[in-house]
Coordinates of C-alpha atoms in Angstrom, one line a residue:
M20 CA 104.4 102.8 89.7
S21 CA 102.6 99.5 90.2
T22 CA 99.1 99.6 91.6
K23 CA 100.4 98.2 94.9
L24 CA 102.8 101.1 95.2
N25 CA 100.1 103.6 94.2
E26 CA 97.8 102.4 97.0
C27 CA 100.7 102.7 99.5
F28 CA 101.6 106.1 98.2
A29 CA 98.0 107.3 98.5
A30 CA 98.1 106.3 102.2
C31 CA 101.3 108.1 103.0
G32 CA 99.9 111.6 103.3
P33 CA 97.1 110.6 105.7
L34 CA 99.4 108.4 107.7
L35 CA 101.9 111.2 108.1
L36 CA 99.2 113.3 109.6
T37 CA 98.4 110.4 111.8
V38 CA 102.0 110.5 113.1
V39 CA 101.3 114.1 114.1
S40 CA 98.1 113.0 115.9
G41 CA 100.2 110.4 117.7
M42 CA 102.6 113.2 118.7
T43 CA 99.6 115.1 120.0
F44 CA 98.8 112.2 122.3
G45 CA 102.4 111.7 123.4
Y46 CA 103.4 115.3 123.8
S47 CA 101.9 115.8 127.3
A48 CA 104.0 112.9 128.7
V49 CA 107.2 115.0 128.2
L50 CA 105.5 118.4 128.5
I51 CA 104.0 118.0 131.9
P52 CA 107.2 116.9 133.8
Q53 CA 109.1 119.8 132.2
L54 CA 106.4 122.3 133.3
Q55 CA 106.2 120.8 136.8
T56 CA 110.0 120.8 137.4
V57 CA 111.0 124.0 135.7
N58 CA 114.7 124.6 136.2
N59 CA 115.6 126.9 133.4
T60 CA 116.0 130.1 135.4
N61 CA 117.5 131.9 132.3
S62 CA 114.3 131.6 130.3
T63 CA 111.6 134.3 130.3
N64 CA 109.0 131.9 129.0
V65 CA 108.7 129.7 132.0
I66 CA 105.2 128.2 132.6
R67 CA 104.5 126.4 135.9
I68 CA 101.6 124.1 136.4
N69 CA 100.0 122.3 139.3
R70 CA 98.3 118.8 139.3
E71 CA 94.9 120.1 138.3
E72 CA 96.4 122.2 135.5
A73 CA 98.5 119.2 134.4
S74 CA 95.3 117.1 133.9
W75 CA 93.9 119.8 131.6
V76 CA 97.1 120.1 129.6
A77 CA 96.8 116.3 129.1
S78 CA 93.1 116.0 128.5
L79 CA 92.3 119.3 126.7
A80 CA 93.6 117.9 123.4
V81 CA 91.2 115.0 123.6
L82 CA 88.0 117.0 124.2
P83 CA 88.1 118.9 120.9
M84 CA 89.0 115.6 119.2
A85 CA 85.4 114.5 120.0
A86 CA 83.9 117.6 118.4
G87 CA 86.4 117.4 115.6
T88 CA 85.3 113.9 114.5
L89 CA 81.7 115.2 114.0
I90 CA 83.0 118.1 111.9
G91 CA 85.2 115.7 110.0
G92 CA 82.2 113.5 109.2
I93 CA 80.5 116.5 107.7
L94 CA 83.6 117.7 105.7
I95 CA 84.4 114.3 104.2
Q96 CA 80.8 114.0 103.0
K97 CA 80.6 117.5 101.6
Y98 CA 84.1 118.2 100.3
G99 CA 85.7 114.7 100.0
R100 CA 88.2 112.6 101.9
K101 CA 91.3 114.0 100.1
T102 CA 90.1 117.6 100.3
T103 CA 89.5 117.3 104.1
H104 CA 93.1 116.3 104.5
L105 CA 94.3 119.2 102.5
I106 CA 92.2 121.7 104.4
M107 CA 93.5 120.6 107.8
C108 CA 97.3 120.6 107.1
L109 CA 97.9 124.3 107.7
P110 CA 95.7 124.6 110.9
F111 CA 97.5 121.5 112.3
S112 CA 100.9 123.1 111.7
M113 CA 99.7 126.4 113.2
G114 CA 98.5 124.7 116.4
W115 CA 102.0 123.4 117.0
A116 CA 103.4 126.8 116.2
V117 CA 101.2 128.4 118.9
M118 CA 102.6 126.0 121.5
Y119 CA 106.2 126.8 120.3
F120 CA 105.5 130.5 120.9
A121 CA 103.5 130.0 124.1
I122 CA 104.5 132.3 127.0
N123 CA 101.7 131.4 129.3
L124 CA 99.4 128.5 130.1
E125 CA 96.5 130.0 128.1
M126 CA 98.6 129.9 124.9
L127 CA 99.7 126.4 125.6
L128 CA 96.1 125.2 126.1
T129 CA 95.1 127.0 122.9
G130 CA 97.7 125.1 121.0
R131 CA 96.6 121.8 122.6
F132 CA 93.0 122.6 121.7
I133 CA 93.8 123.4 118.0
T134 CA 96.0 120.3 117.5
G135 CA 93.3 118.1 119.2
L136 CA 90.6 119.5 117.0
C137 CA 92.6 118.9 113.9
S138 CA 93.4 115.3 115.0
G139 CA 89.7 114.7 115.6
I140 CA 88.7 116.1 112.2
L141 CA 91.3 113.9 110.4
T142 CA 90.3 110.7 112.3
P143 CA 87.3 109.7 110.1
A144 CA 88.9 111.1 107.0
T145 CA 92.0 108.9 107.4
G146 CA 90.3 105.6 108.0
V147 CA 87.6 106.2 105.4
Y148 CA 90.1 107.4 102.7
I149 CA 92.5 104.5 103.2
G150 CA 89.7 102.0 103.4
E151 CA 88.2 103.2 100.1
T152 CA 91.4 103.5 98.2
S153 CA 92.9 100.1 99.0
E154 CA 92.0 96.7 97.7
P155 CA 90.7 93.9 100.1
K156 CA 94.0 92.0 100.3
Y157 CA 96.0 95.1 101.3
R158 CA 93.3 97.0 103.2
G159 CA 94.0 95.4 106.5
V160 CA 97.7 96.2 106.3
L161 CA 97.2 99.8 105.2
L162 CA 94.5 100.4 107.9
G163 CA 96.9 98.8 110.4
G164 CA 99.3 101.6 109.4
V165 CA 97.0 104.0 111.2
A166 CA 97.9 102.4 114.6
L167 CA 101.5 102.1 113.5
S168 CA 101.6 105.8 112.7
V169 CA 100.2 106.7 116.1
S170 CA 102.8 104.5 117.7
M171 CA 105.5 106.2 115.7
G172 CA 104.2 109.6 116.7
L173 CA 104.2 108.6 120.4
L174 CA 107.8 107.4 120.1
L175 CA 108.9 110.5 118.2
S176 CA 107.4 112.9 120.7
H177 CA 108.9 111.1 123.7
V178 CA 112.4 110.8 122.1
I179 CA 112.5 114.4 120.9
G180 CA 111.0 115.6 124.2
T181 CA 113.7 113.7 126.1
F182 CA 116.6 115.5 124.4
F183 CA 115.0 118.9 123.6
T184 CA 112.7 121.4 125.3
W185 CA 109.0 121.2 124.8
Q186 CA 109.2 124.3 122.6
T187 CA 111.7 122.7 120.2
T188 CA 109.5 119.5 120.1
A189 CA 106.5 121.7 119.1
L190 CA 108.6 123.5 116.4
I191 CA 109.8 120.2 114.8
T192 CA 106.3 118.7 114.8
S193 CA 104.9 121.8 113.1
T194 CA 106.8 121.0 109.9
I195 CA 105.3 117.6 109.4
P196 CA 101.8 118.6 108.2
I197 CA 103.4 120.8 105.5
L198 CA 105.1 117.7 104.1
S199 CA 101.8 115.8 104.2
L200 CA 100.2 118.7 102.3
F201 CA 102.5 118.2 99.3
L202 CA 102.0 114.4 99.3
M203 CA 98.2 114.8 99.3
L204 CA 98.3 117.0 96.2
L205 CA 99.8 114.1 94.3
V206 CA 97.1 111.5 94.9
P207 CA 93.4 111.2 93.7
E208 CA 90.2 111.6 95.6
S209 CA 88.4 108.5 96.9
P210 CA 86.6 106.7 94.0
A211 CA 83.8 105.7 96.3
W212 CA 83.1 109.3 97.2
L213 CA 83.3 110.5 93.6
I214 CA 80.8 107.8 92.6
Q215 CA 78.5 108.9 95.4
K216 CA 78.6 112.4 94.0
G217 CA 77.8 111.3 90.5
R218 CA 81.2 111.9 89.1
A219 CA 81.6 108.4 87.5
D220 CA 84.3 109.4 84.9
T221 CA 86.5 111.0 87.5
A222 CA 85.9 108.1 89.8
T223 CA 86.9 105.6 87.1
R224 CA 90.2 107.5 86.4
A225 CA 91.0 107.6 90.2
F226 CA 90.1 103.9 90.6
E227 CA 92.4 102.9 87.7
W228 CA 95.2 105.0 89.0
L229 CA 94.9 103.2 92.3
R230 CA 94.0 99.7 91.2
G231 CA 94.9 99.4 87.6
R232 CA 92.7 97.7 84.9
S233 CA 92.8 94.1 85.9
D234 CA 89.6 91.9 85.7
D235 CA 89.2 91.9 89.5
A236 CA 89.6 95.6 89.7
N237 CA 87.2 96.2 86.9
R238 CA 84.7 93.9 88.5
E239 CA 84.9 95.7 91.8
L240 CA 84.5 99.1 90.0
Q241 CA 81.4 97.9 88.2
E242 CA 79.9 96.6 91.5
M243 CA 80.4 100.0 93.0
L244 CA 78.8 101.8 90.1
A245 CA 75.9 99.3 90.1
R246 CA 75.4 99.7 93.8
Q247 CA 75.3 103.5 93.6
K248 CA 72.8 103.3 90.7
N249 CA 70.6 101.0 92.8
M250 CA 70.9 103.4 95.8
E251 CA 69.8 106.3 93.6
N252 CA 66.8 104.3 92.2
N253 CA 65.7 103.4 95.8
H254 CA 66.5 106.9 97.2
D255 CA 64.8 107.8 100.5
D256 CA 65.0 111.4 101.6
N257 CA 64.2 110.3 105.2
G258 CA 67.8 110.3 106.6
L259 CA 66.6 109.2 110.0
K260 CA 64.9 106.2 108.5
E261 CA 68.1 105.3 106.7
M262 CA 70.0 105.4 110.0
L263 CA 67.5 103.1 111.7
R264 CA 68.2 100.3 109.2
K265 CA 70.0 97.3 110.6
E266 CA 72.9 97.5 108.2
F267 CA 73.8 100.8 109.9
L268 CA 72.7 100.2 113.5
K269 CA 74.4 96.8 113.8
P270 CA 77.9 97.9 112.9
M271 CA 77.5 101.2 114.7
G272 CA 76.5 99.5 117.9
L273 CA 79.4 97.1 117.6
L274 CA 81.9 99.9 117.0
I275 CA 80.6 102.0 119.9
V276 CA 80.7 99.3 122.5
F277 CA 84.1 98.2 121.2
F278 CA 85.5 101.8 121.3
I279 CA 84.3 102.4 124.9
T280 CA 85.5 99.1 126.3
S281 CA 88.9 99.2 124.5
Q282 CA 89.6 102.8 125.5
W283 CA 88.7 102.0 129.1
T284 CA 91.6 99.6 129.2
G285 CA 93.5 102.8 129.9
V286 CA 95.9 102.7 127.0
N287 CA 95.7 106.5 126.3
A288 CA 96.0 107.3 130.0
V289 CA 99.3 105.4 129.9
N290 CA 100.2 107.4 126.7
F291 CA 99.4 110.8 128.2
Y292 CA 100.9 110.2 131.6
S293 CA 103.6 107.6 130.7
V294 CA 106.6 109.3 132.4
T295 CA 104.6 110.2 135.5
L296 CA 103.0 106.8 135.6
M297 CA 106.4 105.0 135.4
K298 CA 107.7 107.1 138.2
Q299 CA 104.7 106.1 140.4
T300 CA 104.5 102.5 139.5
L301 CA 108.1 101.3 139.1
D302 CA 110.8 101.3 141.7
N303 CA 114.5 101.7 140.9
V304 CA 113.8 102.2 137.2
N305 CA 114.6 105.3 135.2
E306 CA 111.2 106.5 134.1
Y307 CA 112.4 108.0 130.8
L308 CA 114.2 104.8 129.9
A309 CA 111.1 102.8 130.8
T310 CA 108.9 105.0 128.7
F311 CA 111.3 104.6 125.8
V312 CA 111.2 100.8 126.1
I313 CA 107.4 100.9 126.2
D314 CA 107.3 103.1 123.1
C315 CA 109.6 100.7 121.2
I316 CA 107.3 97.8 122.3
R317 CA 104.3 99.7 121.1
L318 CA 105.9 100.4 117.7
G319 CA 107.0 96.7 117.4
A320 CA 103.4 95.6 118.3
S321 CA 102.0 97.9 115.6
I322 CA 104.3 96.4 113.0
V323 CA 103.3 92.8 114.1
S324 CA 99.7 93.8 113.9
C325 CA 100.1 95.1 110.3
V326 CA 101.7 91.8 109.3
L327 CA 99.2 89.6 111.0
L328 CA 96.1 91.5 109.8
R329 CA 96.7 90.0 106.3
R330 CA 97.4 86.5 107.6
V331 CA 95.1 85.8 110.5
G332 CA 92.2 88.3 110.2
R333 CA 90.6 90.7 112.6
R334 CA 88.8 88.4 115.1
P335 CA 91.8 86.3 116.2
L336 CA 94.0 89.3 116.6
I337 CA 91.4 91.2 118.7
L338 CA 90.6 88.2 120.9
T339 CA 94.3 87.4 121.5
G340 CA 95.1 91.1 122.2
G341 CA 92.1 91.3 124.6
L342 CA 93.3 88.2 126.5
G343 CA 96.8 89.5 126.8
T344 CA 95.5 92.9 127.9
I345 CA 93.3 91.4 130.6
L346 CA 96.0 89.2 132.1
S347 CA 98.6 91.9 132.2
L348 CA 96.3 94.4 133.8
F349 CA 95.2 91.9 136.5
T350 CA 98.8 90.9 137.1
L351 CA 99.9 94.6 137.5
S352 CA 97.0 95.3 139.9
A353 CA 97.8 92.2 142.0
F354 CA 101.5 93.1 142.2
I355 CA 100.7 96.6 143.4
Y356 CA 98.2 95.4 145.9
I357 CA 100.6 92.7 147.3
T358 CA 103.5 95.1 147.7
K359 CA 101.3 97.8 149.2
Y360 CA 99.2 95.9 151.7
L361 CA 100.9 92.5 152.4
S362 CA 104.4 93.9 153.3
V363 CA 106.1 92.2 150.4
S364 CA 109.2 94.0 149.2
S365 CA 108.9 95.2 145.7
R366 CA 112.7 94.9 145.2
T367 CA 112.4 91.1 145.2
I368 CA 109.9 91.0 142.3
S369 CA 110.6 94.4 140.8
I370 CA 110.7 93.0 137.2
I371 CA 107.0 92.1 137.4
P372 CA 105.5 95.6 137.0
L373 CA 107.7 96.5 134.1
L374 CA 107.1 93.1 132.4
S375 CA 103.4 93.6 132.9
L376 CA 103.5 97.0 131.3
V377 CA 105.5 95.6 128.4
V378 CA 103.0 92.7 127.9
Y379 CA 100.1 95.1 128.3
T380 CA 101.5 97.6 125.8
F381 CA 102.2 94.8 123.2
F382 CA 98.8 93.1 123.4
V383 CA 96.7 96.3 123.7
T384 CA 98.5 97.8 120.7
A385 CA 98.7 94.8 118.5
G386 CA 95.0 94.0 118.7
F387 CA 92.6 95.4 121.2
V388 CA 92.8 99.2 120.8
S389 CA 94.1 99.6 117.2
L390 CA 91.6 97.3 115.5
P391 CA 88.4 99.5 116.2
W392 CA 90.0 102.2 114.1
N393 CA 90.6 99.7 111.3
L394 CA 87.0 98.5 111.5
L395 CA 85.8 102.1 111.2
G396 CA 86.9 102.1 107.6
E397 CA 85.3 98.7 106.9
L398 CA 82.0 98.2 108.7
I399 CA 79.9 101.3 108.1
P400 CA 77.9 101.3 104.9
L401 CA 78.9 103.8 102.2
K402 CA 75.7 105.9 102.4
Q403 CA 76.2 106.6 106.1
R404 CA 80.0 106.2 106.2
S405 CA 80.8 109.9 106.7
T406 CA 78.2 110.4 109.5
G407 CA 78.8 107.0 111.1
S408 CA 82.5 107.3 111.2
G409 CA 82.2 110.8 112.7
V410 CA 79.8 109.7 115.4
A411 CA 81.8 106.5 116.3
S412 CA 85.1 108.5 116.4
C413 CA 83.4 111.1 118.6
I414 CA 82.3 108.5 121.1
A415 CA 85.9 107.0 121.0
Y416 CA 87.4 110.4 121.9
L417 CA 84.9 111.1 124.6
S418 CA 85.9 107.8 126.1
I419 CA 89.6 108.8 125.8
F420 CA 88.9 112.1 127.4
S421 CA 87.0 110.5 130.3
V422 CA 89.9 108.0 130.9
V423 CA 92.7 110.6 130.7
K424 CA 90.8 113.2 132.8
T425 CA 89.9 110.7 135.6
M426 CA 93.1 108.7 135.8
P427 CA 94.8 111.1 138.3
E428 CA 91.7 111.1 140.5
M429 CA 91.4 107.3 140.3
F430 CA 95.0 106.9 141.4
E431 CA 94.2 109.2 144.4
V432 CA 90.9 107.5 145.3
I433 CA 91.3 103.8 144.6
G434 CA 95.0 103.6 144.0
P435 CA 96.9 102.3 141.0
E436 CA 95.9 98.7 142.0
G437 CA 92.2 99.6 141.8
T438 CA 92.6 101.6 138.6
F439 CA 94.3 98.8 136.7
L440 CA 91.7 96.4 138.0
V441 CA 88.9 98.6 136.6
Y442 CA 90.8 98.8 133.3
G443 CA 91.1 95.0 133.2
M444 CA 87.4 94.4 133.9
M445 CA 86.5 96.7 131.0
G446 CA 88.9 94.7 128.8
L447 CA 87.2 91.5 129.8
I448 CA 83.7 92.9 128.9
G449 CA 85.0 94.1 125.5
T450 CA 86.7 90.8 124.7
V451 CA 83.6 88.8 125.5
F452 CA 81.5 91.2 123.4
I453 CA 83.7 90.9 120.4
Y454 CA 83.8 87.1 120.6
C455 CA 80.0 87.1 120.4
C456 CA 79.3 89.8 117.9
L457 CA 82.1 90.6 115.5
P458 CA 82.2 88.9 112.0
E459 CA 85.5 88.3 110.2
T460 CA 86.1 91.0 107.5
R461 CA 89.5 89.8 106.1
G462 CA 89.5 89.4 102.4
K463 CA 86.0 90.8 101.9
T464 CA 85.2 93.8 99.8
L465 CA 83.4 96.8 101.4
D466 CA 80.2 95.8 99.5
E467 CA 80.3 92.3 100.8
I468 CA 80.7 93.5 104.4
E469 CA 77.7 95.9 103.9
E470 CA 75.7 93.0 102.5
Y471 CA 76.5 90.9 105.6
F472 CA 75.0 93.4 108.0
S473 CA 72.0 93.9 105.8
G474 CA 71.3 90.2 106.1
A475 CA 71.9 89.6 102.3
T476 CA 74.7 87.0 103.0
E477 CA 75.1 84.3 105.6
K478 CA 77.7 84.7 108.3
R479 CA 81.0 83.0 107.5

C-alpha cells in the first residue's frame, strides 16, 4: 500500500471505535422515548422510567467519560496509544452486551456507565494516535474523521433505534469493537511514543511503514529523534515544573476554555435528547423524521469539515462555525419567545425552528464543536501530551455532563427560549476567545506547533 493509504488504514481502527462512542451519545435519544412509552405488553423485560431517571440514563454515560479520559491519559503514556485501543475493545463490547441483557434500570445504567468509561478512555488515545501517525498535510483531514465518526455513530444509533428495539440496537453495536480489535492488530504503535520510550529502531520501522522513506519523511523523523535526545539531555524530574512552562500552559488554557464554551452551545444536549427536543420545539413535524434530517445534516457537515480542514485551516473554520452557531441559536430563541409570549401563531412561520436547528447543526458540527478535538492531537507538547490530553478531555466531558444533566431543568425554569439564549451567549464568548488566541496550525509539524507555544518561532 502507499504511505497515504497506510496512514488512513492506521486511523480506521480508532475511528471505528469512535463510531461506537458516537452511538453511545446517540443511544439515549431513542432509548428514553421507548422506555417512557413502553407498549410491548408481551415482553417480560420492560423497564419504565420517569423524567428524573431519564436524565440519568442520558447523562450517566458522560460522567464516567470524564474519569475515563484521565485513565486514558495514564494508559497511553505507560502502555502506548495502540495498546490502549486494543485493551478497550472487549470492555466496550461487553458494556453494550450488558444493556442488551438488561432486565432492570440498574443493569441499563451499568451498561451506560461501562460504555461511557470506555469512550472516555479512548478519547485521548484516538486523537493522539491519529495526530502522531499522520503527516501534516493529511493530519487535519484524518483528525476531522473523529468528528465524522461521531456523526456516523449518532446517525446509526438513531436509524437502528427507529426500526429496532433498544435491545437489538445494543446487540448490533456490541459487534463493532470486535472488528476494531482486528484492525488495530495490523497497524504499528505511534512512532512518537516509541521514540519517547527509547525504542528508536522500532520507531523507525513504524514511521517508515506509515510515511515511507522520502526526504521529507526522513527529515521529520530525524527532527523527532533529535528533539527527544535534547529532551533527555535537559531532563527535569520535577513534573510540576514542566507543567508550569508556557509551552504547556498556553495550549492547555486555550483548549480548556474552547472546550467549555463550545460544549455549552448545547450540541450534546441536542444529541442526547434529540427526539424529545424535536417534539417540544417543533409543531406539526414528525420528531423521528426531523431527528433523521438533523443527523444527515450533521454527517454532511462533518464531511465538509474534513475537506475544508486541508484547504482553509483551523481558524477560519472555527470562526465561521462559531458565527453560524450564534446566529442560529439566537434566531431559535427569538422564534420561541415570539410564539410563546407575543401571540404569534407558530403555524405561519413553522419552518423557522427546523431551519434554525438545521443551520445550528451544520455550523456547530463543521467547525465549532469538532475542532477542539482535532486541536487536542496538535497543540499539546509531546512530553505532556498524554497527561494534557487526558485533563483537557476530562474537562470537556464534565462540561458535556453539566449541559446534558441541566438541560431538562433549564427547559423547566427558563424555557427553551432562555436555554437557547444561554447557549448562544456561550458560543459568542468562545468565538471571540478563539479569534484572539488561537494560532493557525494547518501545514505545520507537531514540532513546529510546540516551538510556537514555547516562543521559539514568531506567530504566522
